[in-house]
Coordinates of C-alpha atoms and ligand atoms in Angstrom, one line a residue:
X354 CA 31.2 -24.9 -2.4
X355 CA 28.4 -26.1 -1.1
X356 CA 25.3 -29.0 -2.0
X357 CA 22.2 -28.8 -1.2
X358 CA 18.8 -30.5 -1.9
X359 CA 17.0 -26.9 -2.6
X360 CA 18.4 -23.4 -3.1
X361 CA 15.6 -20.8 -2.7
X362 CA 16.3 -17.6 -3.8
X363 CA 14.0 -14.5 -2.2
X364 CA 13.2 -14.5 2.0
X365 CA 9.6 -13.3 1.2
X366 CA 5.8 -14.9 1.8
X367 CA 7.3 -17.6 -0.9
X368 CA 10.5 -18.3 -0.5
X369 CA 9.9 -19.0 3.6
X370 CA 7.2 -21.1 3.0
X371 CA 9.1 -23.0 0.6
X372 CA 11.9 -23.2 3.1
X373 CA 9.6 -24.6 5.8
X374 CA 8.3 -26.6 3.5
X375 CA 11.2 -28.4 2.4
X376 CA 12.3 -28.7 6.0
X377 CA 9.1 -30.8 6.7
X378 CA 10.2 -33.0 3.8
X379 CA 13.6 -33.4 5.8
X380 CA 15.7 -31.8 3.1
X381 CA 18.6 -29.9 2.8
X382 CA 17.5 -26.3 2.3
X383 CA 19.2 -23.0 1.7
X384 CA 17.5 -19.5 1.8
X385 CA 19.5 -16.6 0.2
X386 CA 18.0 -12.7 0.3
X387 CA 20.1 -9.7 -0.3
X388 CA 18.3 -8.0 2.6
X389 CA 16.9 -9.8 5.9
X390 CA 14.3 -12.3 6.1
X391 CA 10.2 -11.3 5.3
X392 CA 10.3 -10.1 2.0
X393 CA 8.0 -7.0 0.8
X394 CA 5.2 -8.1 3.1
X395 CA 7.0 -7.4 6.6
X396 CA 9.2 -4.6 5.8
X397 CA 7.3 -2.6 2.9
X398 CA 3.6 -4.4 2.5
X399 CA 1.3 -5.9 4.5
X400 CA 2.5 -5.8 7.8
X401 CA 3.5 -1.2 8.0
X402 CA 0.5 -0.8 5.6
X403 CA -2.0 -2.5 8.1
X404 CA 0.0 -1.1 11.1
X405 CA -0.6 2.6 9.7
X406 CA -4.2 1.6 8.7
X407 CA -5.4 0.6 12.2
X408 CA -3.2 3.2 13.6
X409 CA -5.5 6.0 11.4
X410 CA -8.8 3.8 12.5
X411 CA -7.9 4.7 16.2
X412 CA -6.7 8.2 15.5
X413 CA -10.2 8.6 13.9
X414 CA -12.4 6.9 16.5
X415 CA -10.4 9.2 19.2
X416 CA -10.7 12.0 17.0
X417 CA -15.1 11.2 17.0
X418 CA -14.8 11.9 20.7
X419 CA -12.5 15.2 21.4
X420 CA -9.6 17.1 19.0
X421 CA -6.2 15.0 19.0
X422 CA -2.8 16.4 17.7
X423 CA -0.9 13.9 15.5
X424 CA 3.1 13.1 15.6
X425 CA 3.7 11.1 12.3
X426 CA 7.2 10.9 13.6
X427 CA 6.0 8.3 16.6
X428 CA 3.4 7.4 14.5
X429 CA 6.0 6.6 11.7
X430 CA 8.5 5.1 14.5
X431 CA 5.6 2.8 15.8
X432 CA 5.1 1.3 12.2
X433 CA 8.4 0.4 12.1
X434 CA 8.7 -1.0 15.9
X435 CA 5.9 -3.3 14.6
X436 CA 7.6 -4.5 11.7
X437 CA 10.4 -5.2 13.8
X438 CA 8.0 -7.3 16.2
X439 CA 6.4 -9.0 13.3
X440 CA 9.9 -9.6 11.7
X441 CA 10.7 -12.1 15.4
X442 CA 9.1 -14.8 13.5
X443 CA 11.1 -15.1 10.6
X444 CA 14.5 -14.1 12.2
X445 CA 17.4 -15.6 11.0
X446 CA 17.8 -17.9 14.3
X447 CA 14.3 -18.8 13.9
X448 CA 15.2 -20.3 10.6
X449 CA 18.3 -21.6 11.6
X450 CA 16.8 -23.6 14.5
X451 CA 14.5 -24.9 11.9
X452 CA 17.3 -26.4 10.2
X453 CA 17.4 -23.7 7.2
X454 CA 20.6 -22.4 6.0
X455 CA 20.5 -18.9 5.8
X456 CA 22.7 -16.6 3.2
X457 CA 22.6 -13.2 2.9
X458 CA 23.5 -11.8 -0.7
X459 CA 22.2 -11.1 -4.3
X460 CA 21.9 -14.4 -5.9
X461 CA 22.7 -14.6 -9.9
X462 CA 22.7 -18.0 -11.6
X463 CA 26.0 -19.5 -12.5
X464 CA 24.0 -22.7 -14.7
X465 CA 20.8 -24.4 -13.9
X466 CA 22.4 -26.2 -10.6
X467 CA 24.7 -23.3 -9.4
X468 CA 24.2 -20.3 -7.9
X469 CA 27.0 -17.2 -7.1
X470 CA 26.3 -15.3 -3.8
X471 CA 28.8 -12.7 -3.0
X472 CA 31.6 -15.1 -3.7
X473 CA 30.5 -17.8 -2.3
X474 CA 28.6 -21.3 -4.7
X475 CA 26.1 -22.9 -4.2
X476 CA 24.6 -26.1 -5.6
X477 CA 21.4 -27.7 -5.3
X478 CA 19.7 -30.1 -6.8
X479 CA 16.3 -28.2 -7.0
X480 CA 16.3 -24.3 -7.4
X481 CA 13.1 -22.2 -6.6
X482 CA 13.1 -18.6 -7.4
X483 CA 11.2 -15.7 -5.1
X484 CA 12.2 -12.4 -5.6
X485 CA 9.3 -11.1 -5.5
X486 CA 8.2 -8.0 -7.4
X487 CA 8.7 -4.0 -7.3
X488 CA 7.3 -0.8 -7.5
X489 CA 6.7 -0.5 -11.8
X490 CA 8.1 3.4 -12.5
X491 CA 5.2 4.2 -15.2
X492 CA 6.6 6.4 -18.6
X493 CA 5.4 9.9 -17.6
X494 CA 7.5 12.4 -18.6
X495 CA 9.8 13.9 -15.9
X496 CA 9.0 11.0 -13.0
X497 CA 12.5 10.2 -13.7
X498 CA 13.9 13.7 -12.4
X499 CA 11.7 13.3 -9.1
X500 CA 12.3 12.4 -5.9
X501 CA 9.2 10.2 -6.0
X502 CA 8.1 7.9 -3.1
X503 CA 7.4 4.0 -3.2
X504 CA 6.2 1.0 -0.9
X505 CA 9.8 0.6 -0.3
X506 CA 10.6 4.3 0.5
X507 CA 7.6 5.2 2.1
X508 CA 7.8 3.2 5.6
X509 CA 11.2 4.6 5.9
X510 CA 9.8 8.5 5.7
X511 CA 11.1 9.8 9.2
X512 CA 7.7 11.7 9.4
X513 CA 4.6 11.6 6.8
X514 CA 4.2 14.9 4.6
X515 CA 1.5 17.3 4.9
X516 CA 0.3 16.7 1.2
X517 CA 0.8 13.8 -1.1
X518 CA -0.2 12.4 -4.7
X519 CA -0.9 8.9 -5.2
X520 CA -0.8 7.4 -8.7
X521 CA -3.0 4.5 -8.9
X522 CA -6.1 3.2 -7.7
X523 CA -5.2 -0.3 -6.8
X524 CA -5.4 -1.9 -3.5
X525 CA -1.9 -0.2 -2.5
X526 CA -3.1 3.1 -3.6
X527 CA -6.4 3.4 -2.1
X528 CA -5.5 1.6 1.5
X529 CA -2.5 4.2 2.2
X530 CA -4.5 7.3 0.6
X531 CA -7.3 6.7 3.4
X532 CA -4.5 6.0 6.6
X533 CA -2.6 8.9 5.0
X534 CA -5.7 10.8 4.7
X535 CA -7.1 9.9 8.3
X536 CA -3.3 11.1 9.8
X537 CA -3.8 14.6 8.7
X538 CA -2.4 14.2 5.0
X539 CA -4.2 16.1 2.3
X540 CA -4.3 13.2 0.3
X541 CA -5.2 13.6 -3.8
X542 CA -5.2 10.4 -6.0
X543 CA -4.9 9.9 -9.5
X544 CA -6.2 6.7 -11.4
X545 CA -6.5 6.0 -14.9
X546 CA -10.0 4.0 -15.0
X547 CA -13.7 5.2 -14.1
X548 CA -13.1 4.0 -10.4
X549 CA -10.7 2.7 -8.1
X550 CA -10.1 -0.6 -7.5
X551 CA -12.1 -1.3 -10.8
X552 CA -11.7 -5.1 -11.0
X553 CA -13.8 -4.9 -8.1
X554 CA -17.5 -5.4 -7.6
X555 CA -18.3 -1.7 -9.1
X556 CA -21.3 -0.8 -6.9
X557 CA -18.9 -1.5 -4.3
X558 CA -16.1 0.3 -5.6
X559 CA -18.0 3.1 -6.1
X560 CA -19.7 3.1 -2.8
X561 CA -16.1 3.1 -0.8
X562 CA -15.0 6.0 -3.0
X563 CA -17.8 7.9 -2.0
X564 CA -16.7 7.2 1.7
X565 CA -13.0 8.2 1.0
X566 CA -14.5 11.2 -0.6
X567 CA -16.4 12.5 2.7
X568 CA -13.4 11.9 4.5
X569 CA -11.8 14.5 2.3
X570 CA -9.8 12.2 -0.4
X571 CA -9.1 14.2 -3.7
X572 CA -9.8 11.6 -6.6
X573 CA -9.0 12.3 -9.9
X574 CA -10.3 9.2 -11.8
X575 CA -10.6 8.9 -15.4
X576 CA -7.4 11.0 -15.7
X577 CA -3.7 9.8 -16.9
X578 CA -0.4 11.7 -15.0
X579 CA 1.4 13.0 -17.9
X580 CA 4.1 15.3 -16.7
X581 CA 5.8 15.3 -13.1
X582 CA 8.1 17.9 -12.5
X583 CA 9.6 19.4 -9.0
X584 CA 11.0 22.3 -7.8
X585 CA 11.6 24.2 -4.6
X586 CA 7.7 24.4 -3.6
X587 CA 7.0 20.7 -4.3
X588 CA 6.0 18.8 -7.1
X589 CA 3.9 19.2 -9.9
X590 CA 1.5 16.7 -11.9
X591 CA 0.0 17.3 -14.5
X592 CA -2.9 14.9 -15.3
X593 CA -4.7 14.5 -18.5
X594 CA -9.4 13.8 -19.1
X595 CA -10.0 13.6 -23.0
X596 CA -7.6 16.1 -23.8
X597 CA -8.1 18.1 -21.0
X598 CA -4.8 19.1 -19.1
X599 CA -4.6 20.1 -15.4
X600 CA -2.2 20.6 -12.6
X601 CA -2.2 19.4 -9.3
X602 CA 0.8 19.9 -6.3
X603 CA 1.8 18.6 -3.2
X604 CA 4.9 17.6 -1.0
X605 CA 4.8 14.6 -2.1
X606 CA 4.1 11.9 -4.8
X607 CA 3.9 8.3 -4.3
X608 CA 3.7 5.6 -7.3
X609 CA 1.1 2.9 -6.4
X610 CA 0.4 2.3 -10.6
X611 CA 1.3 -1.2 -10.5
X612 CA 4.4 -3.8 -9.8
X613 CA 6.9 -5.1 -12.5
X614 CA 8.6 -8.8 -11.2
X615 CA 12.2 -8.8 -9.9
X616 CA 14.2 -10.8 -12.9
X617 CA 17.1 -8.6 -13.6
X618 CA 20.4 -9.2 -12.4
X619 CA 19.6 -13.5 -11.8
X620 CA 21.1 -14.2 -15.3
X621 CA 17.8 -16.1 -16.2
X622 CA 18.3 -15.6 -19.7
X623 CA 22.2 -16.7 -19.7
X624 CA 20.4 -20.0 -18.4
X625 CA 17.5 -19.9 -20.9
X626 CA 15.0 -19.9 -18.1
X627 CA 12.0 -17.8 -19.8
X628 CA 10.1 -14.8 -18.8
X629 CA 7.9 -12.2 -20.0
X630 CA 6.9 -8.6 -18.9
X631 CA 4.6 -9.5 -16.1
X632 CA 7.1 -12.6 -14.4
X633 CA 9.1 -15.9 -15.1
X634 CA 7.0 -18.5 -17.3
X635 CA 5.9 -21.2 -15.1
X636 CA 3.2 -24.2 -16.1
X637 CA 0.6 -24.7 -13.1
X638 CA 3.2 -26.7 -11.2
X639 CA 5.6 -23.7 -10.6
X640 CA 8.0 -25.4 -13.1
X641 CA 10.0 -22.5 -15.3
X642 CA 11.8 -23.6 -18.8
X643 CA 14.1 -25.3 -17.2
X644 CA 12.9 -29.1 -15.4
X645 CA 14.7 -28.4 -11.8
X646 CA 14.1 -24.8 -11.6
X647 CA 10.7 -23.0 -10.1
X648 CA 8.9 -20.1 -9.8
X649 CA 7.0 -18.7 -7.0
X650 CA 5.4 -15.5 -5.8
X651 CA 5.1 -11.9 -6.9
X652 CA 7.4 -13.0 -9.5
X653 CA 5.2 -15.2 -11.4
X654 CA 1.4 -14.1 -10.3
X655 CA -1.1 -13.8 -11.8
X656 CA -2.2 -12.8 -7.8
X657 CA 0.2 -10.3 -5.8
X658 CA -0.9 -11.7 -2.5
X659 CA 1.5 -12.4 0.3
X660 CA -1.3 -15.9 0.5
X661 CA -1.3 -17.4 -2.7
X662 CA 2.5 -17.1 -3.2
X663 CA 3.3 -18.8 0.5
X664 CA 1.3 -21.9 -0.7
X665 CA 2.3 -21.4 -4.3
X666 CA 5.9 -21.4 -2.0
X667 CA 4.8 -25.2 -0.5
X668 CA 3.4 -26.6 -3.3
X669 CA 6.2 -25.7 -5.5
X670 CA 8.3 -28.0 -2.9
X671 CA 5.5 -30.7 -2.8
X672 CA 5.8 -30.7 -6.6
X673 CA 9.8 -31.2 -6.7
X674 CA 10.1 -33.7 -4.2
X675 CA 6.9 -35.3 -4.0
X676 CA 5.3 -37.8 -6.2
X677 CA 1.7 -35.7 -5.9
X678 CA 1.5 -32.0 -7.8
X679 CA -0.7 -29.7 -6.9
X680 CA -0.6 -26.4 -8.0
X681 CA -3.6 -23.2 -6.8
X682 CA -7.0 -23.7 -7.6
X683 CA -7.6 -19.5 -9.4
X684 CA -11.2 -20.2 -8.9
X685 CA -11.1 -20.4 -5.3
X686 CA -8.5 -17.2 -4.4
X687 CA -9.6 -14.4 -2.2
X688 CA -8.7 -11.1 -1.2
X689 CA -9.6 -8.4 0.8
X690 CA -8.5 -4.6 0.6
X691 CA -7.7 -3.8 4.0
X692 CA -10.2 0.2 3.9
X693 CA -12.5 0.8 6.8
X694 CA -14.5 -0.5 5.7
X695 CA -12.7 -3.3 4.3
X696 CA -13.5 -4.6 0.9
X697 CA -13.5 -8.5 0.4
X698 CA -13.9 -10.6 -2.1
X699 CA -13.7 -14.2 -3.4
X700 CA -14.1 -15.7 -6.9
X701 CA -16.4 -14.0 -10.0
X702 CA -17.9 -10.4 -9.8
X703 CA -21.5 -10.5 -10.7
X704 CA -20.9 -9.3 -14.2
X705 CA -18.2 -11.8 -14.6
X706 CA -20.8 -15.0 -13.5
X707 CA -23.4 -13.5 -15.6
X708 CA -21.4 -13.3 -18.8
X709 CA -19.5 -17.1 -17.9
X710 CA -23.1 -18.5 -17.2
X711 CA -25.5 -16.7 -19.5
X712 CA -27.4 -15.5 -16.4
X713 CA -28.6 -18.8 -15.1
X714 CA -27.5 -17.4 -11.5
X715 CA -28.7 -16.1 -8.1
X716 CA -27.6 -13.3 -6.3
X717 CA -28.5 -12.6 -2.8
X718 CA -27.5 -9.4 -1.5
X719 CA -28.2 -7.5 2.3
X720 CA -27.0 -4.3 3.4
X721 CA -25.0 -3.8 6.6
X722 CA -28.2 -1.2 7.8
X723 CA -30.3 -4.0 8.2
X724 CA -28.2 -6.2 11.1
X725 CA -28.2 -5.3 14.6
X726 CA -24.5 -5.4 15.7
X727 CA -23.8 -2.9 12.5
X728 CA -26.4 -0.5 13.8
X729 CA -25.1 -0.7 17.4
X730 CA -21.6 -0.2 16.2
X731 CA -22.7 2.6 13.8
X732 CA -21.2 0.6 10.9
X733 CA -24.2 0.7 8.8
X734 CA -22.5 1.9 5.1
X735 CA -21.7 -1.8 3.5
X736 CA -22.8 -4.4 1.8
X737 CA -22.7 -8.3 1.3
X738 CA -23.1 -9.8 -1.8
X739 CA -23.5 -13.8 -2.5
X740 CA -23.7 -15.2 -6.4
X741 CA -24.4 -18.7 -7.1
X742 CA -25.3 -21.0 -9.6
X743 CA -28.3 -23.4 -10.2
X744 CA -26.9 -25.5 -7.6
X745 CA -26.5 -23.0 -5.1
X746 CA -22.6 -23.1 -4.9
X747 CA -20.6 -19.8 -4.7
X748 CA -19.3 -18.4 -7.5
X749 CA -18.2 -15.8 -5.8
X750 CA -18.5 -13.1 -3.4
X751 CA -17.9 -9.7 -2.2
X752 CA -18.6 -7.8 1.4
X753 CA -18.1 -4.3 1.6
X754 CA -18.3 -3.5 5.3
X755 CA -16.7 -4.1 9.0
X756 CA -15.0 -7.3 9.8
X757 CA -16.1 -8.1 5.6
X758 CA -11.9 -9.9 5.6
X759 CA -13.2 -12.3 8.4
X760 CA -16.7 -12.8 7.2
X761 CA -15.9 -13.9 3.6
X762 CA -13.9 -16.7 5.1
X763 CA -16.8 -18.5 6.2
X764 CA -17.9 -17.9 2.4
X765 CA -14.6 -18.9 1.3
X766 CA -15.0 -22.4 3.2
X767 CA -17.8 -23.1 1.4
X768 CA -17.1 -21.9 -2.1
X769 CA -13.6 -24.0 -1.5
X770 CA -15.2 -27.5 -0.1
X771 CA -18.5 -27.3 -2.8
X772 CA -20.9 -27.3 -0.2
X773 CA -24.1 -25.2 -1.0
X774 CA -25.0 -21.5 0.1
X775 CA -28.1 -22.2 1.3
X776 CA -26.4 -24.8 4.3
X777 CA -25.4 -22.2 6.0
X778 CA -29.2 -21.3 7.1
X779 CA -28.6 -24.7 9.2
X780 CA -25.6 -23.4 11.3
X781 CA -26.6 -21.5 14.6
X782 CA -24.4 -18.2 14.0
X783 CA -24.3 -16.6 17.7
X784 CA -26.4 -13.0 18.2
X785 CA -25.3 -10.4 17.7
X786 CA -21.7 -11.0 15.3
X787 CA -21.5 -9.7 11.7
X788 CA -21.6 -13.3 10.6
X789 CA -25.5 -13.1 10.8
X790 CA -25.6 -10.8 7.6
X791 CA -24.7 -14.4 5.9
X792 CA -27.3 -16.2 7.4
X793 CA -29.7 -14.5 7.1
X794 CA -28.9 -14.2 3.5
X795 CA -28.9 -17.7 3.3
X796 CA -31.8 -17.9 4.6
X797 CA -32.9 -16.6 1.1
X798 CA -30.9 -19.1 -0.8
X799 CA -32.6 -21.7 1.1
X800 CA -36.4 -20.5 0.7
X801 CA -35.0 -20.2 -3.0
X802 CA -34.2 -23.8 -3.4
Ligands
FAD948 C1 1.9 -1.7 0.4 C2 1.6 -3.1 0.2 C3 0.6 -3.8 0.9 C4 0.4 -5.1 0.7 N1 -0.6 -5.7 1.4 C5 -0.9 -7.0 1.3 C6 -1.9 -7.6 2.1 O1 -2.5 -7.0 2.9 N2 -2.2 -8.9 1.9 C7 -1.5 -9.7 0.9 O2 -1.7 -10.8 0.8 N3 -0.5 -9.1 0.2 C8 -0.2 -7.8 0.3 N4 0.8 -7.2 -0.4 C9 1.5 -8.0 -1.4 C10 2.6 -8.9 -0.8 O3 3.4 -8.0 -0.1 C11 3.3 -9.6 -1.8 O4 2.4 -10.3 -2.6 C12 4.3 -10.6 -1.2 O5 5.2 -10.0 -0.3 C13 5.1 -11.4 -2.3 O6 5.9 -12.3 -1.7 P1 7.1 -13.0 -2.5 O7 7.7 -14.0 -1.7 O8 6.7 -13.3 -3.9 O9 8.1 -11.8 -2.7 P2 8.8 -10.8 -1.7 O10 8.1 -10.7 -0.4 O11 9.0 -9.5 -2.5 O12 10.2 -11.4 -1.4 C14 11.2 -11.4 -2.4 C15 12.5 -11.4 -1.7 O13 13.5 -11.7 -2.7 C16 14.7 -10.9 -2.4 N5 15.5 -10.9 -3.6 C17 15.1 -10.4 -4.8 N6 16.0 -10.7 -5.8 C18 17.1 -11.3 -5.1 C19 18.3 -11.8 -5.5 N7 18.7 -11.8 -6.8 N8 19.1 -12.4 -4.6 C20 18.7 -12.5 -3.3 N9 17.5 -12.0 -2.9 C21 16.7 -11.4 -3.8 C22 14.2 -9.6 -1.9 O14 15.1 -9.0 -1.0 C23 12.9 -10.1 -1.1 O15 13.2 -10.2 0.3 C24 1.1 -5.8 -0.3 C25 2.1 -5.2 -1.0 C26 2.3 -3.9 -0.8 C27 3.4 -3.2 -1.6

C-alpha cells in the first residue's frame, strides 16, 4: 500500500494541472490514467482536431494557387506525429522529474481515502477526480448496430473516407466537417436546432454557415437523425423536418451530438459521492458529497474546455490544501471555435445582455471589410462585436473572423480586470495587425462616453 497527500484520478487538461499544482504546494502526489498521460485534448481533442484544421487551411491556400492531390493517409499519419510531439510535454518522465508519481490503470474507489488500481492501493489524504467525459451515443434507432465513428476513433482512421455524416452542430461537429470538407470529404451535417453552433452570437453563426456552405458543406439543420442503418454500400440516415422523413448516405458517420461524463466503473455511488446525468455534483470549490473528495474537468462542467478544467484542476488543489478558495469566475470564460474563420467569444450574447439588463447597453460592432490588413490578406468576411453596459465594461464579446481566438484576448483582459472598453482608444495598437478592428471600435465607445 501506498500514502499519499493527493490521489488524482484522470491524466487529462485537469488532472495534470492538478498534479503540477500540488507539486508546487510540495506535496505528495499521485497521477493514475488507464491510458498515457494528456487526456482527450492531446490524443482525441484539441491538439489532432487543430493539427487537421491548419493542415486543411494550407491544403486550401495551395489549392487557391494550382490543383493538389491529397494523401489522408500522410495527412492522417502527420496528425498523429503531432500528437505524439505535443504528448513530449506531459510524458511520463516529465512528470516523474517533477516529482509526480505516475500509475497506469483504471482507478475504482475502495472508500473515500482508498483507491484499487490494477491490484495495487492507494491512499491519500485528498482525492480529486478527472476522467473527463466521452462521446454521448444519442437513442436513434439502429446507431447501436453501426460501425459509427467518434473523437476517439476518428484520429486513429488509417486514411479519412471519401464521404461522411456528422451528427451535431457543436463546436466538434462543425470544426471537423470544414477540415474534413477542405481534405476532399463530401461532408453532410445533421443538427437538431435552426443553426449550428446555436448558443452562439446567431448573426454570426449564421454568417459561418453560409461560408461552410460555399465551401460545399451539406447542412441539414432543423432535422433530428431518426434511423441509422448499414449495409454493404455504406450507411444510411434517415433524418426527420416536422414530420418530414429523408435519407441521406455516406461512408461514414461520425457522432459529434454531445458528451456524457466518465462516472461508471469509479464506484462513486458505493462511496455516496453524488452525480447526475451531466457530471459529479460539486459546490463552486470543486468539493463532491464527500469533504476530501473533488471534482474537476469534463466531468463536472458546466464548460467542456481543456482551459477552464486545467485551472478548475489548480484551484481545486489551492482549495484542499490552502487556506484561500477560489473557484472560476462563469462570467469571465471564453472560447473560441477553431473554423477559418475562427469564431470567438467571451461572456453574454447580445440577446443574453439585453434580456439580463433590460437594454440599458451598448454595442459596438465593425466588420472585418473595413480594416486594412483584412483587405490585404483577403480576409474580409467577419465580424467583431463589443457589448457593454452603462459603464462601458464588457459584457461580452464575439469576433467572427481571422486571428478572432487571439484578438478577443485583449477583450478578455479587460472584461476580466473591470477596466473600461473605451481605454483601449488610449493604447497605440501597431499598423497594420487585426488588433486595430478593436481600437478603432473603441474609439466609438470612447466618443460615446
Ligand atoms: C474533437 C475535440 C476538440 C476539442 N477542442 C478543444 C479546444 O480546441 N479547446 C478546448 O479548450 N477544449 C477542446 N476540447 C475539449 C477538451 O478536450 C476537454 O474539455 C478536456 O480534454 C477535458 O479535460 P479533463 O481533464 O476534464 O478530461 P480528459 O482530458 O478527458 O482526461 C480524463 C482522463 O481520465 C482517464 N480516466 C477516466 N476514467 C478513469 C479511471 N477510472 N481510471 C483511470 N483513468 C481514468 C482517461 O483515460 C483520460 O486520460 C475538444 C474536445 C474534442 C472531443
Amino acid at each position: 500500500m501506498k500514502n499519499y497527500d493527493v490521489a488524482i484520478i484522470g491524466a487529462g487538461a485537469g488532472g495534470l494541472n492538478a498534479s503540477f499544482e500540488a507539486i508546487n504546494l510540495g506535496k505528495k502526489v499521485v497521477l493514475i490514467d488507464k491510458f498515457k498521460p494528456g487526456g482527450e485534448c492531446t490524443w482525441s481533442g484539441c491538439i489532432p482536431s487543430k493539427a487537421l484544421i491548419q493542415i486543411a487551411k494550407e491544403v486550401k491556400t495551395a489549392q487557391s494557387f494550382a490543383p493538389i492531390s491529397i494523401d489522408s493517409k500522410q495527412i492522417m499519419k502527420k496528425v498523429r506525429a503531432l500528437i505524439e510531439t505535443a504528448h513530449q510535454g506531459e510524458s511520463v518522465d516529465v512528470l516523474n522529474e517533477a516529482g509526480i508519481d505516475y500509475v497506469n490503470g483504471y482507478a475504482t474507489f475502495k472508500d473515500a481515502n482508498t483507491l484499487h488500481v490494477e491490484g495495487l492501493e492507494i491512499k491519500a489524504d485528498k482525492i480529486i477526480i478527472a476522467t473527463g467525459s466521452s462521446a454521448a451515443v444519442p437513442p436513434i434507432k439502429g446507431l447501436n448496430h453501426v460501425n459509427y465513428l467518434t473523437n476517439s476513433s476518428i484520429f486513429l482512421q488509417e486514411e479519412l473516407p471519401k464521404e461522411i455524416i456528422i451528427l451535431g452542430g457543436g463546436a466538434i461537429g462543425v470544426e471537423l466537417s470544414q477540415a474534413m470538407q477542405r481534405l476532399g470529404v463530401q461532408v453532410q451535417l445533421v443538427e437538431m436546432e435552426e443553426t449550428i453552433l446555436y448558443r452562439e452570437e446567431q448573426e454570426m453563426a449564421c454568417m459561418l454557415q453560409t461560408t461552410l456552405e460555399q465551401e460545399g458543406i451539406n447542412f441539414y439543420t432543423s432535422h433530428k437523425a431518426v434511423e441509422v442503418k448499414e449495409d454493404d454500400t455504406g450507411i444510411t440516415v434517415v433524418i426527420e423536418q416536422d414530420g418530414n422523413k429523408k435519407t441521406i448516405t455516406a461512408n461514414a458517420i461520425l457522432l459529434a451530438s454531445g458528451r456524457k461524463p466518465n462516472v461508471e466503473g469509479l464506484n462513486l455511488e458505493e462511496i455516496g459521492v453524488t452525480y447526475h446525468s451531466r457530471g459529479i455534483e460539486v459546490n463552486e470549490f470543486y468539493e463532491t458529497s464527500i469533504p476530501n473528495i473533488y471534482a474537476v474537468g469534463d466531468v463536472v462542467g458546466p464548460y467542456l474546455f481543456s482551459h477552464t478544467g486545467g485551472l478548475q484542476g489548480k484551484q481545486a488543489i489551492q482549495n484542499a490544501f490552502a487556506d484561500k478558495k477560489e473557484g472560476i469566475n462563469f462570467q469571465h470564460v471564453a472560447w473560441c471555435t477553431f473554423t477559418d474563420p475562427e469564431l470567438a467569444r467571451t461572456g453574454m450574447t447580445e440577446k443574453q445582455a439585453r434580456e439580463q439588463y433590460d437594454n440599458r447597453i451598448q454595442v459596438y460592432t465593425l466588420d472585418y471589410s473595413d480594416l486594412d490588413r483584412a483587405i490585404v490578406d483577403e480576409k474580409t468576411k467577419g465580424k467583431a462585436k463589443v457589448i457593454c453596459d452603462e459603464k462601458g465594461l464588457i459584457l461580452g464579446a464575439s469576433i467572427l473572423g481571422e486571428r478572432a481566438c487571439e484578438m478577443l484576448c485583449e477583450l478578455q483582459i479587460l472584461k476580466s480586470h473591470n477596466i473600461p472598453f473605451y481605454s483601449l482608444q488610449k493604447a497605440i495598437h501597431p499598423y497594420p495587425g487585426y488588433s486595430e478592428l478593436l481600437l478603432m471600435m473603441s474609439h466609438e465607445a470612447y466618443n460615446n462616453q
